[in-house]
Coordinates of C-alpha atoms in Angstrom, one line a residue:
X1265 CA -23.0 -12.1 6.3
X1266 CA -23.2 -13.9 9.5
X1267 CA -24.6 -10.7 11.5
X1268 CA -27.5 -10.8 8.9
X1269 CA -27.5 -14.5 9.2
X1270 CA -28.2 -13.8 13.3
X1271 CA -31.1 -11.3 12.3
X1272 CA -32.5 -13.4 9.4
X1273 CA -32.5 -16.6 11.7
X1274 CA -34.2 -14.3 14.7
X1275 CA -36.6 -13.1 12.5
X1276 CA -37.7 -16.4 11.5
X1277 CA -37.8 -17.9 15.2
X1278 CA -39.9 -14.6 16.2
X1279 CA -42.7 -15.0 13.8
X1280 CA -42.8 -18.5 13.8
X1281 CA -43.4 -18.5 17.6
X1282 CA -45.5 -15.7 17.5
X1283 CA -47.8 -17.8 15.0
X1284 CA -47.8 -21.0 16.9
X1285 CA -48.8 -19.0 20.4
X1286 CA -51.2 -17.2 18.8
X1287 CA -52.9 -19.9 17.4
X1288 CA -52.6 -21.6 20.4
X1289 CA -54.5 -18.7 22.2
X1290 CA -57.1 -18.3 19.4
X1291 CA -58.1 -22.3 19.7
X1292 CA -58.3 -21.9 23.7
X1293 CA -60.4 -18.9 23.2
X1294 CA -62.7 -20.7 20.3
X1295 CA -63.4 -23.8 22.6
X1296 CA -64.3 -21.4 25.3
X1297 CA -66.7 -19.6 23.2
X1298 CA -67.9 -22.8 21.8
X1299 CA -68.8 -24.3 25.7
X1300 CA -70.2 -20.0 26.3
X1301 CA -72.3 -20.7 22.6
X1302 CA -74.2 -24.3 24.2
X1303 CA -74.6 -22.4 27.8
X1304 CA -76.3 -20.0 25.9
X1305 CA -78.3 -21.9 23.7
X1306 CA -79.8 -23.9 26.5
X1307 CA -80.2 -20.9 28.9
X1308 CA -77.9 -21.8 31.3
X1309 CA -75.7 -18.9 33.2
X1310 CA -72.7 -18.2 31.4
X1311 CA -69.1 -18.8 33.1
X1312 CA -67.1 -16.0 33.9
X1313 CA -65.7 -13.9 31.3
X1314 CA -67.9 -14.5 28.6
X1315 CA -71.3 -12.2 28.1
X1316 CA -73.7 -11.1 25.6
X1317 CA -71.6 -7.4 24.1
X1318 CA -69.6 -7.6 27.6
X1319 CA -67.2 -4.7 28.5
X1320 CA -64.0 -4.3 26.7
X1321 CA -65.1 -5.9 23.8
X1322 CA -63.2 -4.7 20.9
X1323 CA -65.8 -2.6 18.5
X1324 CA -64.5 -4.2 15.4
X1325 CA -64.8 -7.5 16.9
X1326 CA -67.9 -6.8 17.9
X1327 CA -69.3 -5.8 14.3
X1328 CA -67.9 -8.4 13.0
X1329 CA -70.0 -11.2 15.0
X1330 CA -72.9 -9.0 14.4
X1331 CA -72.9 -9.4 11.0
X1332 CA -73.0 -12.6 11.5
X1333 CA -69.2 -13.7 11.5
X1334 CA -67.1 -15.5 14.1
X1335 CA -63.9 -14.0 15.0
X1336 CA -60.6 -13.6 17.2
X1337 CA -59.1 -10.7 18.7
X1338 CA -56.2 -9.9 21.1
X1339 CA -56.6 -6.5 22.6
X1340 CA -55.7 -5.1 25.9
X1341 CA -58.6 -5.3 29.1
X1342 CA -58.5 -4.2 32.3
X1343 CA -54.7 -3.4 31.3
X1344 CA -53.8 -7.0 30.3
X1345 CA -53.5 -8.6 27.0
X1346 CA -56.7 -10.0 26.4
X1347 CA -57.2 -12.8 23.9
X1348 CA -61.6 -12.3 22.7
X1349 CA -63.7 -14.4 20.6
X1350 CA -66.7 -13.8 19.1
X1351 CA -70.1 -14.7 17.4
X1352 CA -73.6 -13.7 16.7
X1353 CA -76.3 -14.6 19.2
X1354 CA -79.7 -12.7 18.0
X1355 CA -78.4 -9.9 17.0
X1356 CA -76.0 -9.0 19.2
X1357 CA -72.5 -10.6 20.1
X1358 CA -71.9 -13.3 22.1
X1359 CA -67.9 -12.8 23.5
X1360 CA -65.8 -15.3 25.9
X1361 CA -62.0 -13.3 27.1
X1362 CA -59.1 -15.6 27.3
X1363 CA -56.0 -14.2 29.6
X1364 CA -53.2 -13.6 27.1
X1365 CA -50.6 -12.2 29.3
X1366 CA -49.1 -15.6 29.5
X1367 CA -48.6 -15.9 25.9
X1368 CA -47.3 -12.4 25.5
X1369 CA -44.8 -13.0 28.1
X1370 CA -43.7 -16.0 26.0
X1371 CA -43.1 -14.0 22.9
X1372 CA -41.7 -11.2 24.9
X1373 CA -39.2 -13.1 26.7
X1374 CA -38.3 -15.2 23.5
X1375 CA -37.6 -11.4 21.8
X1376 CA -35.6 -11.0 24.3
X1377 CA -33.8 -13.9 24.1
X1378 CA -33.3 -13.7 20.5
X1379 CA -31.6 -9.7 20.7
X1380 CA -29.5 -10.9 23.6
X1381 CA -28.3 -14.0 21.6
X1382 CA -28.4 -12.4 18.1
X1383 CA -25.8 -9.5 19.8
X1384 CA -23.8 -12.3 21.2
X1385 CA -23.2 -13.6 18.1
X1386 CA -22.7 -10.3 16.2
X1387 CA -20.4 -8.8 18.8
X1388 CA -18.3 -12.4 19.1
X1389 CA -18.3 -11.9 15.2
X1390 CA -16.7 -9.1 14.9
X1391 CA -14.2 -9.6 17.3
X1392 CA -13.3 -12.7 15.6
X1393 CA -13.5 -11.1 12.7
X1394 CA -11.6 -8.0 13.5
X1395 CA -8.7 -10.2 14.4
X1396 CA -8.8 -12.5 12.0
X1397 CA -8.5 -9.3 9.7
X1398 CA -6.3 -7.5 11.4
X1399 CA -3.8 -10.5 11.4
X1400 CA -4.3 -11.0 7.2
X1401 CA -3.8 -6.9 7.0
X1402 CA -0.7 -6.4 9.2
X1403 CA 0.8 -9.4 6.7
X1404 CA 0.1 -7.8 3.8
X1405 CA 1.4 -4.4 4.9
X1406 CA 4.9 -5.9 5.6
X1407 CA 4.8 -7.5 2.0
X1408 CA 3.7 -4.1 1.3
X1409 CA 6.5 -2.6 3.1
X1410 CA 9.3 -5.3 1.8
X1411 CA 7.9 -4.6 -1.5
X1412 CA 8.8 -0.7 -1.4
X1413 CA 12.0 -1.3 -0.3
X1414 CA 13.1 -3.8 -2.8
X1415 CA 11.6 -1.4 -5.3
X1416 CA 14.1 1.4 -3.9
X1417 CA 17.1 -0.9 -4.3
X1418 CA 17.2 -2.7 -0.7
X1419 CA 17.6 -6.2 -2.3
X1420 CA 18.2 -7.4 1.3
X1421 CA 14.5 -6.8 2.3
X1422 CA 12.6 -10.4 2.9
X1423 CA 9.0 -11.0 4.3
X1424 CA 10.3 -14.1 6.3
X1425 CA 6.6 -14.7 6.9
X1426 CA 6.9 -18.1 9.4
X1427 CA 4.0 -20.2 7.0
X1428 CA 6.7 -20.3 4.6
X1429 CA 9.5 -21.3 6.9
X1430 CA 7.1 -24.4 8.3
X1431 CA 6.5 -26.5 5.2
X1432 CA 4.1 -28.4 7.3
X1433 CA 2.0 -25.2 8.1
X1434 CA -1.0 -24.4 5.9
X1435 CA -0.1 -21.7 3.3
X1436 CA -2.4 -19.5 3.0
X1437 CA -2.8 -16.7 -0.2
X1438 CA -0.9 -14.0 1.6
X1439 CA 1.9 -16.6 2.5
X1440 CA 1.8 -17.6 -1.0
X1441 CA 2.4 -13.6 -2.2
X1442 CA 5.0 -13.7 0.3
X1443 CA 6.9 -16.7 -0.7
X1444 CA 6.8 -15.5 -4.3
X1445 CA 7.9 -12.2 -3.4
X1446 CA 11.4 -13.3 -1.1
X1447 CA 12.0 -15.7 -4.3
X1448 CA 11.6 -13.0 -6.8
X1449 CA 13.8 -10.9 -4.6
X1450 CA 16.5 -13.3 -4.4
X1451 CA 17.0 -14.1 -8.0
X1452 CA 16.5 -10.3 -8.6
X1453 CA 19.8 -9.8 -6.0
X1454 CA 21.4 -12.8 -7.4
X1455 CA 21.6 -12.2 -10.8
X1456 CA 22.5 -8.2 -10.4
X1457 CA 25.7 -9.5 -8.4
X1458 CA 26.3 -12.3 -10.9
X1459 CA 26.0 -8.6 -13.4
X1460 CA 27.9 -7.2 -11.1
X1461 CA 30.8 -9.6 -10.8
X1462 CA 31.4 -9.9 -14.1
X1463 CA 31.4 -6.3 -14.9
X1464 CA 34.1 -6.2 -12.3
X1465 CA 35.9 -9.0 -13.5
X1466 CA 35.8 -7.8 -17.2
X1467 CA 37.6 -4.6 -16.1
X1468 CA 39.9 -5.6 -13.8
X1469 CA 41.2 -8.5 -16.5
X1470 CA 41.5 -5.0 -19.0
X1471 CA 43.2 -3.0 -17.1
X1472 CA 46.7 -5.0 -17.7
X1473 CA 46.4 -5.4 -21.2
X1474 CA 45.7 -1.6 -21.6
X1475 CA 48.1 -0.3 -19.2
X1476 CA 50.6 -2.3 -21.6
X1477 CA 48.6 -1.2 -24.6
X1478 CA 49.3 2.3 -24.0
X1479 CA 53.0 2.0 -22.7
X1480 CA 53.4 0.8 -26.3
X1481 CA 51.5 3.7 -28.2
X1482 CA 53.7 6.0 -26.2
X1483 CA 56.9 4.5 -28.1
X1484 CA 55.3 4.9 -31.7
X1485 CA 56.5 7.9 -33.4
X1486 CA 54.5 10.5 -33.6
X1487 CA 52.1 10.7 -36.7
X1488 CA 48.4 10.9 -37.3
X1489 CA 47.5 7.2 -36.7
X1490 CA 49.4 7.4 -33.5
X1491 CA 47.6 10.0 -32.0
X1492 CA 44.5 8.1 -33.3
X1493 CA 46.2 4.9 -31.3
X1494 CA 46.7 6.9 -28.1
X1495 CA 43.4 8.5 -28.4
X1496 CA 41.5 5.4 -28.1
X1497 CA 43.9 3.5 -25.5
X1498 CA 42.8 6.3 -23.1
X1499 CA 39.4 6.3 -23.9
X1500 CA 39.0 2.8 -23.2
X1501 CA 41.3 2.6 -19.9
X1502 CA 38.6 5.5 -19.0
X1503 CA 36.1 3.1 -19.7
X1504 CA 37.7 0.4 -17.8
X1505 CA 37.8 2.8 -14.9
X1506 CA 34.1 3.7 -14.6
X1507 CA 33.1 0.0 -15.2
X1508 CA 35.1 -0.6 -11.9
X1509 CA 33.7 2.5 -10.1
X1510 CA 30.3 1.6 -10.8
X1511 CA 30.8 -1.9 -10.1
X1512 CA 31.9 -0.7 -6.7
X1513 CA 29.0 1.7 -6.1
X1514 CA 26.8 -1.2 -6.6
X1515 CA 28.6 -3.8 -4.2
X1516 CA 27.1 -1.3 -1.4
X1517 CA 30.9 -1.3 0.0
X1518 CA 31.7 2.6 -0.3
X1519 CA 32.9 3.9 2.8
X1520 CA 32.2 7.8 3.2
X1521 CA 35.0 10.1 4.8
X1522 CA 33.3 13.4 5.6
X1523 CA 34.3 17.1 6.5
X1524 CA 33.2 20.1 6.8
X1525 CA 33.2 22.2 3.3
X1526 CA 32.8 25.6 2.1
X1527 CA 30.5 24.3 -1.5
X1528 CA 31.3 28.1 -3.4
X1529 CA 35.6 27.3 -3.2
X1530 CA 34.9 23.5 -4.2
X1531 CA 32.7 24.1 -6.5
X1532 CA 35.3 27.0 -7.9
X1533 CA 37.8 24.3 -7.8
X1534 CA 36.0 21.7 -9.9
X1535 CA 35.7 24.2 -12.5
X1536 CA 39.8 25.0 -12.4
X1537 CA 40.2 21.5 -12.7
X1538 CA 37.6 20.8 -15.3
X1539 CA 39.2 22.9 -17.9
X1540 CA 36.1 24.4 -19.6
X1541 CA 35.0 27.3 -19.8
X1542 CA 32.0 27.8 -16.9
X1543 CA 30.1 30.1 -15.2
X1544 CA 30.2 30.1 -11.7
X1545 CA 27.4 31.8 -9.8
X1546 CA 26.9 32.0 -5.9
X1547 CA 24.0 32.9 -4.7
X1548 CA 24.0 31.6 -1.4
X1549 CA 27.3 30.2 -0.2
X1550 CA 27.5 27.4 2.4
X1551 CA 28.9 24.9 4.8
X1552 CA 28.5 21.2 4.0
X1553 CA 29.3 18.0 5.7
X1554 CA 30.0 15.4 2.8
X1555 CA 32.5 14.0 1.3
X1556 CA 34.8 16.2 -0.7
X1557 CA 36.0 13.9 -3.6
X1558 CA 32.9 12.0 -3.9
X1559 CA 31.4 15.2 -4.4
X1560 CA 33.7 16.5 -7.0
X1561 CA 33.7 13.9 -8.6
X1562 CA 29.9 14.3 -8.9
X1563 CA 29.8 17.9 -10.0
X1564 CA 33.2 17.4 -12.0
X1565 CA 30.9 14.6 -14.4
X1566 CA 28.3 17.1 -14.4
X1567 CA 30.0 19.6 -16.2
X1568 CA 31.9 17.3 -18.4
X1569 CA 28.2 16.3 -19.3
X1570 CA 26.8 19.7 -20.0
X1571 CA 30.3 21.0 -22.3
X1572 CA 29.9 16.9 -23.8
X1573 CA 26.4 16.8 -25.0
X1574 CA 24.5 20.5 -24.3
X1575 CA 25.6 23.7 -25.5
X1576 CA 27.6 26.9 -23.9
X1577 CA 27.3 29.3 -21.9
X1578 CA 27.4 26.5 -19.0
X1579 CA 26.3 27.7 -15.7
X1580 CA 27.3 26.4 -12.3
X1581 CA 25.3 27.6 -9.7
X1582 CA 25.4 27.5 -6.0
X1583 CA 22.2 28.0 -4.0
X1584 CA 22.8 27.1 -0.5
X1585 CA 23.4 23.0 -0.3
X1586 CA 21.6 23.2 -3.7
X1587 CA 24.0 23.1 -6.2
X1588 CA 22.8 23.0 -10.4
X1589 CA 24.5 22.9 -13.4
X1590 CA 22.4 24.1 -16.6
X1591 CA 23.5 24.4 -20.5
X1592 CA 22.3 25.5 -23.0
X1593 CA 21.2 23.0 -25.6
X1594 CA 18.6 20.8 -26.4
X1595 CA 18.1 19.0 -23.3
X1596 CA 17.8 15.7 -21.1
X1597 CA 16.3 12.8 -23.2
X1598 CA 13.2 12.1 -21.8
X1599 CA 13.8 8.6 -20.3
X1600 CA 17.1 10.2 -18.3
X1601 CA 14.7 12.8 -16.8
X1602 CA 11.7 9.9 -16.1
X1603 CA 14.1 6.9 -14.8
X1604 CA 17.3 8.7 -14.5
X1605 CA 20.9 7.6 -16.5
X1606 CA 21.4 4.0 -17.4
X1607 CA 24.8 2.4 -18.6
X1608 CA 25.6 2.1 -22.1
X1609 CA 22.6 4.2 -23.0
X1610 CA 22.9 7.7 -24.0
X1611 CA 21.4 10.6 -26.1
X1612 CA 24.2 10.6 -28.3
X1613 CA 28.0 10.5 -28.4
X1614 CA 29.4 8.7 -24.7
X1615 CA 28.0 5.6 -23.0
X1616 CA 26.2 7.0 -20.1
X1617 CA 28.8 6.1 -17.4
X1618 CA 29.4 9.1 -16.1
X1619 CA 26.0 10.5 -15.4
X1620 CA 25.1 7.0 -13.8
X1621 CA 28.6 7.4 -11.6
X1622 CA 27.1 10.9 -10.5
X1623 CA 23.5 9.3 -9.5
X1624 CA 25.8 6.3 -7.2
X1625 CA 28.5 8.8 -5.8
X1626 CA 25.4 11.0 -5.1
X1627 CA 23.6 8.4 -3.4
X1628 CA 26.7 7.7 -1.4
X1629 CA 27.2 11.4 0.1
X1630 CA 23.5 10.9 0.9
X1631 CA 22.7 13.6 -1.5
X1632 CA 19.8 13.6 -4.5
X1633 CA 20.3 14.4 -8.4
X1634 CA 17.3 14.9 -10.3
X1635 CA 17.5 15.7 -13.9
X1636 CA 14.9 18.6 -15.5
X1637 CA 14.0 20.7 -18.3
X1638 CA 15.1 23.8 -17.5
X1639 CA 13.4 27.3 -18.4
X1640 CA 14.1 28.4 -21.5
X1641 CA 15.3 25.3 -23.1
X1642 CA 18.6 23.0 -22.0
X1643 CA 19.2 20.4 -19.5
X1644 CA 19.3 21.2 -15.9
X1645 CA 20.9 18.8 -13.3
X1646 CA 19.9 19.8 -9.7
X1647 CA 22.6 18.2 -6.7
X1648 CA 20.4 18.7 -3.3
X1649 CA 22.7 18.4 -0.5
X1650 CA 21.8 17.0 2.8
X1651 CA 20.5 19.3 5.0
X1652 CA 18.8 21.0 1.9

C-alpha cells in the first residue's frame, strides 16, 4: 500500500506540474503572438522568432491557423523543445516560437526527482517492512514450535515471549497467542500431575489392604468361592501394579539401563515365560542396545494381548530391530489403531493397561509401537527398535 501510495502521490505531482508549466508556456507564447499579431497588423517588422509560415512550424499547427483557428504547440526546432503559437493572417499563418527547453528541464528534473524519492521511500519501505515482518514471523514460529512440542507430550515447552513478562510493555496479538498458549500449557501439565498423583496415591494406599486381602484368601479352605476370592485379589493387586507403573512412566522419572542384546533369544525367552502357545519366527536376527526388561516387558504385554483378545495361531516375528506380533482375530479397534491404547478403555474384556504400559515402556527404550490391520484380517502390533 504505501509503495502505491509513493507512485499514486508521484503521479499526481507529475501531471499537475506538467499542466501548470505548460500553461505557463502556452500564455508566454499567446502574449508573444499577440505583440507579433499588432506588428503585423500595422506593418511593422516582426521580432525575432515569429514569421508569416516560418520554418519548423508544425504542419498541423499550421492547418489549424489556416482554417482560421488559434492554436498552441510544443514541438522540437532546431533540436530544442520549442513552444509555437499560431493564427490566421490572410490566408496563411502567422507563428511566434517560445524556447521551451527551460520548461522541459523543469518537468524533467521534477521526474527525476519524483523516481529518486518515490524509490527512497519504497526501498525504506520494505526494509522496514521486511523487519517488522520478519520479527512478527520468527515469534509466531516459536509459538509454532512450542505448540508441536506440547502437542507431542513436552508439557515443559513455554514461549516465554518478554511482552508478556513486562506487564508494562504493549501486548501485541502474537504476545496475546503466546500468553494464552504458556497458560493453557500449564493448567494442561498441572492438572495431568494432579491425575497423576492421585492415580499413584490410589494404588500405593491399595496395595496394603490387598497384600492383607490375599494373605487371608490363602487361609480359606479350598472350595469354589475361594478360588473365585483368590481369583479376584490377584487381579486387582495386578491392577494396582500397572496403575503404579504407569503412573511412573508418566512422572518422566524412568531411568534406562542398556546392554547389548541378541532380540531372536529374548524374544524366545518372552515366549518361555509367557506361557502360550506362540510362534516364533526369525527372519533376520540382531544385536540391540536397549533395555532388556523394559523390552520384555513390552513384547511380554504384547502377546498376553494377542492370546487375551485376538485369536490363535499367534505369531512373533523378528525382522531385524523390527519386532511384530500378529493374531489372528478380528482386529485392533479403530481408535487404538488412530490414537493408540488409552486406560480403562478397551475393545472388550481388560482395561487397556497393558497395551498403554507397552506404548510408555516403548517410549522409554526409545523405541516406536504402531498398531495396524494386518493382511488377511487380525491385529498386528509392530515394535521398531532404534536403529531400525
Amino acid at each position: 500500500m504505501c509503495c502505491s501510495l509513493a507512485a499514486v502521490l508521484g503521479a499526481l505531482v507529475h501531471v499537475e506540474v506538467t499542466r501548470q508549466t505548460v500553461a505557463t508556456a502556452r500564455e508566454k507564447a499567446l502574449g508573444k503572438l499577440n505583440d507579433v499579431s499588432r506588428a503585423y497588423e500595422a506593418g511593422e517588422p516582426l521580432p525575432r522568432g515569429a514569421g508569416l509560415d516560418p520554418v519548423g512550424l508544425p504542419p498541423e499547427l499550421r492547418a489549424l491557423a489556416v482554417s482560421g483557428r488559434r492554436g498552441t504547440l510544443v514541438a522540437d526546432h532546431r533540436g530544442r523543445p520549442t513552444m509555437w503559437a499560431a493564427a490566421p493572417a490572410d490566408g496563411r499563418a502567422l507563428a511566434a516560437a517560445v524556447d521551451y527547453g527551460q520548461s522541459a528541464r523543469t518537468i524533467s528534473g521534477l521526474d527525476n526527482a519524483i523516481i529518486g524519492s518515490s524509490l527512497l521511500a519504497i526501498g525504506g519501505t520494505l526494509l522496514f517492512g521486511a523487519f517488522a515482518v520478519t520479527r512478527v514471523t520468527r515469534r509466531l514460529h516459536q509459538t509454532a514450535t512450542v505448540a508441536r512440542r506440547i502437542t507431542q507430550g513436552d508439557l515443559d515447552a513455554r514461549v516465554n515471549d518478554p511482552r508478556t513478562r513486562t506487564p508494562s510493555r504493549h501486548q501485541d496479538e502474537v504476545a496475546t497467542v503466546a500468553a494464552a498458549l504458556d497458560t493453557m500449557a500449564g493448567s494442561l501439565q498441572s492438572k495431568l500431575e494432579s491425575e497423576r498423583r492421585f492415580t499413584a496415591d490410589v494404588a500405593h494406599e491399595l496395595r496394603t489392604p490387598l497384600t492383607g486381602l490375599q494373605a487371608a484368601s490363602e487361609l480359606l479352605p479350598e472350595s469354589r468361592p475361594t478360588e473365585l476370592v483368590r481369583e479376584r485379589v490377584r487381579t486387582m493387586r495386578q491392577l494396582t501394579e500397572d496403575l503404579l507403573e504407569i503412573s511412573r512412566l508418566e512422572s518422566g522419572s524412568e531411568v534406562v539401563e542398556s546392554d547389548l542384546h541378541q532380540l531372536g533369544r529374548l524374544v524366545r525367552r518372552v515366549v518361555r515365560a509367557s506361557g502360550a502357545d506362540t510362534e516364533v519366527v526369525v527372519v533376520r536376527d540382531a544385536h540391540v542396545e536397549t533395555d532388556r526388561r523394559r523390552l520384555e516387558r513390552v513384547l511380554g504385554n504384547l502377546v498376553a494381548n494377542a492370546h487375551k483378545h485376538g485369536r490363535p495361531p499367534v505369531v512373533l516375528t523378528v525382522d531385524g530391530p523390527v519386532v511384530t506380533v500378529r493374531d489372528h482375530g478380528d482386529g485392533f479397534p479403530e481408535y487404538l489403531a488412530a490414537h493408540g491404547p488409552q486406560r480403562f478403555r478397551s475393545g472388550g474384556k481388560g482395561h487397556g493397561l497393558g497395551l498403554t504400559i507397552a506404548v510408555g515402556q516403548a517410549a522409554v527404550i526409545g523405541a516406536r509401537l504402531e498398531f495396524r490391520e494386518a493382511e488377511g484380517g487380525g491385529g498386528l502390533a509392530v515394535l521398531s527398535l532404534p536403529g531400525s
